mmCIF file of C-alpha atoms in Angstrom:
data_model
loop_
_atom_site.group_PDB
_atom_site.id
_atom_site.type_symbol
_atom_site.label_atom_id
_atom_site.label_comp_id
_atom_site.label_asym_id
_atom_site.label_seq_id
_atom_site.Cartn_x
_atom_site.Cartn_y
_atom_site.Cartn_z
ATOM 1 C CA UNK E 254 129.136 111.765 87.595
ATOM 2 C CA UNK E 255 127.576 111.355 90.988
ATOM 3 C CA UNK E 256 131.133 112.343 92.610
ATOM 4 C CA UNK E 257 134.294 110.416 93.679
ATOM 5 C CA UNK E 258 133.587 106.871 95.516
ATOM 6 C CA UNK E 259 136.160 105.533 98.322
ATOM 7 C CA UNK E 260 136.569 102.533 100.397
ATOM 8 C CA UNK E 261 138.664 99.848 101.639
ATOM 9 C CA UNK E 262 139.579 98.674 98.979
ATOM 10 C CA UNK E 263 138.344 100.447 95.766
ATOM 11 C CA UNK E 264 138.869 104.479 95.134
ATOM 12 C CA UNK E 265 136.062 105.432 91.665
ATOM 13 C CA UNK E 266 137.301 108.959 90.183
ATOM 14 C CA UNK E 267 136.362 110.701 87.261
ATOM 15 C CA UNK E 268 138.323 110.305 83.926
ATOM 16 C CA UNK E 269 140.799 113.988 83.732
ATOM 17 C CA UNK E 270 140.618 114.296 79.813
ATOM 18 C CA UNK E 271 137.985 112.375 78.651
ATOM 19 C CA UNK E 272 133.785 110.721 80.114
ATOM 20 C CA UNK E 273 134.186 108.462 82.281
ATOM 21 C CA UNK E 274 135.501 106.907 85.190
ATOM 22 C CA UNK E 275 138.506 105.467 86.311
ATOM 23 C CA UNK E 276 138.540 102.532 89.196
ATOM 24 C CA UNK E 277 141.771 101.760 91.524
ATOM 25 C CA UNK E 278 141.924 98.752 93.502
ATOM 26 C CA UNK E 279 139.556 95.709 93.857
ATOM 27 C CA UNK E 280 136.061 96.048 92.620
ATOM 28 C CA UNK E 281 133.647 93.424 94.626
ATOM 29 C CA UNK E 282 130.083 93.056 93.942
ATOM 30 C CA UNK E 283 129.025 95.262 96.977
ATOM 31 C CA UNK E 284 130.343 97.946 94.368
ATOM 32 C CA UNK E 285 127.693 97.005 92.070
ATOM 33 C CA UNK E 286 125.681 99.897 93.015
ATOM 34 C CA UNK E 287 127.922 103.197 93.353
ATOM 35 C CA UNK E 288 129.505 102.282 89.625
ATOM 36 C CA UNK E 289 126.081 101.770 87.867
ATOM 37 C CA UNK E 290 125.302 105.106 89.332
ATOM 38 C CA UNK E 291 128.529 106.276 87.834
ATOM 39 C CA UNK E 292 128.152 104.855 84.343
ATOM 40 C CA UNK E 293 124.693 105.607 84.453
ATOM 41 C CA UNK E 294 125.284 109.679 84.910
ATOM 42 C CA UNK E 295 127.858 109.608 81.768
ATOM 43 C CA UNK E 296 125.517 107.642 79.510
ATOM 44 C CA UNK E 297 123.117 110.144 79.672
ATOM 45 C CA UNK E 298 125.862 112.811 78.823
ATOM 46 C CA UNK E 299 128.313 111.258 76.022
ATOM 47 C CA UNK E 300 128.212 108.440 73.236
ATOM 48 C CA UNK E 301 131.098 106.265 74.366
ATOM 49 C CA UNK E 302 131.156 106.140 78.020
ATOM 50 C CA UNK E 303 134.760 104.843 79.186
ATOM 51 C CA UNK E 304 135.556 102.418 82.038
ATOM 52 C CA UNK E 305 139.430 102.222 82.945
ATOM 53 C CA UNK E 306 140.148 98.874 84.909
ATOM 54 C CA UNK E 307 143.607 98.986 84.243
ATOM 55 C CA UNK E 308 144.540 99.983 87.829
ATOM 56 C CA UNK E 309 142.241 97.192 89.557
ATOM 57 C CA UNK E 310 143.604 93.940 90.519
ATOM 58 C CA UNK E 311 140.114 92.021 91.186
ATOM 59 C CA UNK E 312 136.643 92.316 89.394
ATOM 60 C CA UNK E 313 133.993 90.445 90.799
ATOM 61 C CA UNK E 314 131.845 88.479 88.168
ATOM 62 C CA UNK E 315 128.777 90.007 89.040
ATOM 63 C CA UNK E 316 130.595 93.346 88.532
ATOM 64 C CA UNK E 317 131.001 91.974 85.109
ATOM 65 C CA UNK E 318 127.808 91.005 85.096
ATOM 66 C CA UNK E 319 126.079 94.035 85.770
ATOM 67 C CA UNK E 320 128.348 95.817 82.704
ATOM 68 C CA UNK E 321 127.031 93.587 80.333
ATOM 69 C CA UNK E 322 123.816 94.669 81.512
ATOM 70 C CA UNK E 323 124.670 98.275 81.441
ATOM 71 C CA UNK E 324 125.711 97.710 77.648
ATOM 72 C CA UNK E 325 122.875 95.521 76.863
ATOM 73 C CA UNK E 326 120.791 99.007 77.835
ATOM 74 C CA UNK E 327 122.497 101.116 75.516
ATOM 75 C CA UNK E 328 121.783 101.948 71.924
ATOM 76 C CA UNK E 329 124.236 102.559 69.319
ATOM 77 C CA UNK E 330 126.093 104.273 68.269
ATOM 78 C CA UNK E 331 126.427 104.472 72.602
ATOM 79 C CA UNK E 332 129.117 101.699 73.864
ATOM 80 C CA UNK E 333 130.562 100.952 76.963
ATOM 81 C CA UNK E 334 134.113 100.639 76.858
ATOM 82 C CA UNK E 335 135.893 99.001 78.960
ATOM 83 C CA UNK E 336 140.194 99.261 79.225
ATOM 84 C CA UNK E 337 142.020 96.807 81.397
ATOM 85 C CA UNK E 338 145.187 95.046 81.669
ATOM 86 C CA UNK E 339 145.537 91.402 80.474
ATOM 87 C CA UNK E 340 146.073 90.199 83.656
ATOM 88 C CA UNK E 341 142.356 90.141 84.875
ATOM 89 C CA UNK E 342 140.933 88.252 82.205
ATOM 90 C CA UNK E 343 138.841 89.959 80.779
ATOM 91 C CA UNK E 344 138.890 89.084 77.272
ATOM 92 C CA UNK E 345 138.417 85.141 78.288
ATOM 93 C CA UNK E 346 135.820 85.616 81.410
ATOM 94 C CA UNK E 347 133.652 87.424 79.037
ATOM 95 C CA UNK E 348 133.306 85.260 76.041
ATOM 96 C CA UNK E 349 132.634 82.377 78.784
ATOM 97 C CA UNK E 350 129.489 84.118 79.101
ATOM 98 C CA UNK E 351 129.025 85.016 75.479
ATOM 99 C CA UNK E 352 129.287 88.781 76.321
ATOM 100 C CA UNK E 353 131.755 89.194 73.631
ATOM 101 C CA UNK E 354 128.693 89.270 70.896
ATOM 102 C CA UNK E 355 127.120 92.403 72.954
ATOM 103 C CA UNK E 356 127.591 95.183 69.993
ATOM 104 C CA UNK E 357 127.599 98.257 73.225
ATOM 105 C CA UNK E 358 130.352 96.198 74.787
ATOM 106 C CA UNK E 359 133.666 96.762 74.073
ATOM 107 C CA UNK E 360 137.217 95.465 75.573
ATOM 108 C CA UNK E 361 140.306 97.217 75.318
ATOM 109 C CA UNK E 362 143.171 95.556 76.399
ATOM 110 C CA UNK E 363 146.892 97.139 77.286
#
C-alpha cells in the first residue's frame, strides 16, 4: 500500500492481519483517488483484496462507483471484497445499479 491516508473527515490504514485496507469516517468522492491507489497496490500483491467499511458512516456513490470499476478490472479467482455494516446500504445501493452480478465484487455484511 501507498501508506496511511488522513483528512477531515476520512483516516485509510492498512489491514493489521490480513491485505487490505481499512477506512474510518466518511468517504466522499474527492477520495476517489488516494483509495484506487490503495486497492490498486494490493491487487497487484494478493488474490482477494479486502475493503473494511464497517467503521465509515458515508460512502459517496461515485466511491461506489469507482469499486465496481476496480472489480470489473480484476480477473478471477481476484475479488474485491468489500465488509460494511448494514446501515450504509450497501447491499440495496448496489443492486440499484446491477453491481450485484459483478463476479470480482463481493459484499460482506455484519
Amino acid at each position: 500500500m501507498r501508506g496511511y491516508f488522513a483528512d477531515e473527515v476520512l483516516l485509510m490504514l492498512p489491514l493489521p492481519t490480513s491485505p487490505g485496507v481499512r477506512l474510518r469516517g466518511e468517504v466522499l468522492g474527492s477520495h476517489r483517488g488516494p483509495l484506487a491507489l490503495a486497492l490498486t497496490d494490493e491487487a497487484a500483491r494478493t488474490d482477494e483484496i479486502i475493503l473494511d467499511l464497517t467503521d465509515v458512516h458515508y460512502v459517496s456513490n461515485s466511491v461506489l462507483q469507482t469499486l465496481a470499476l476496480l472489480a470489473c478490472r480484476l480477473s478471477p479467482p481476484q475479488c474485491l471484497i468489500v465488509r460494511a455494516g448494514s446501515e450504509l446500504g450497501l447491499r440495496a445501493r448496489t443492486a440499484a445499479y446491477g453491481w450485484e452480478r459483478i463476479a470480482t465484487l463481493r459484499l460482506v455484511e455484519t
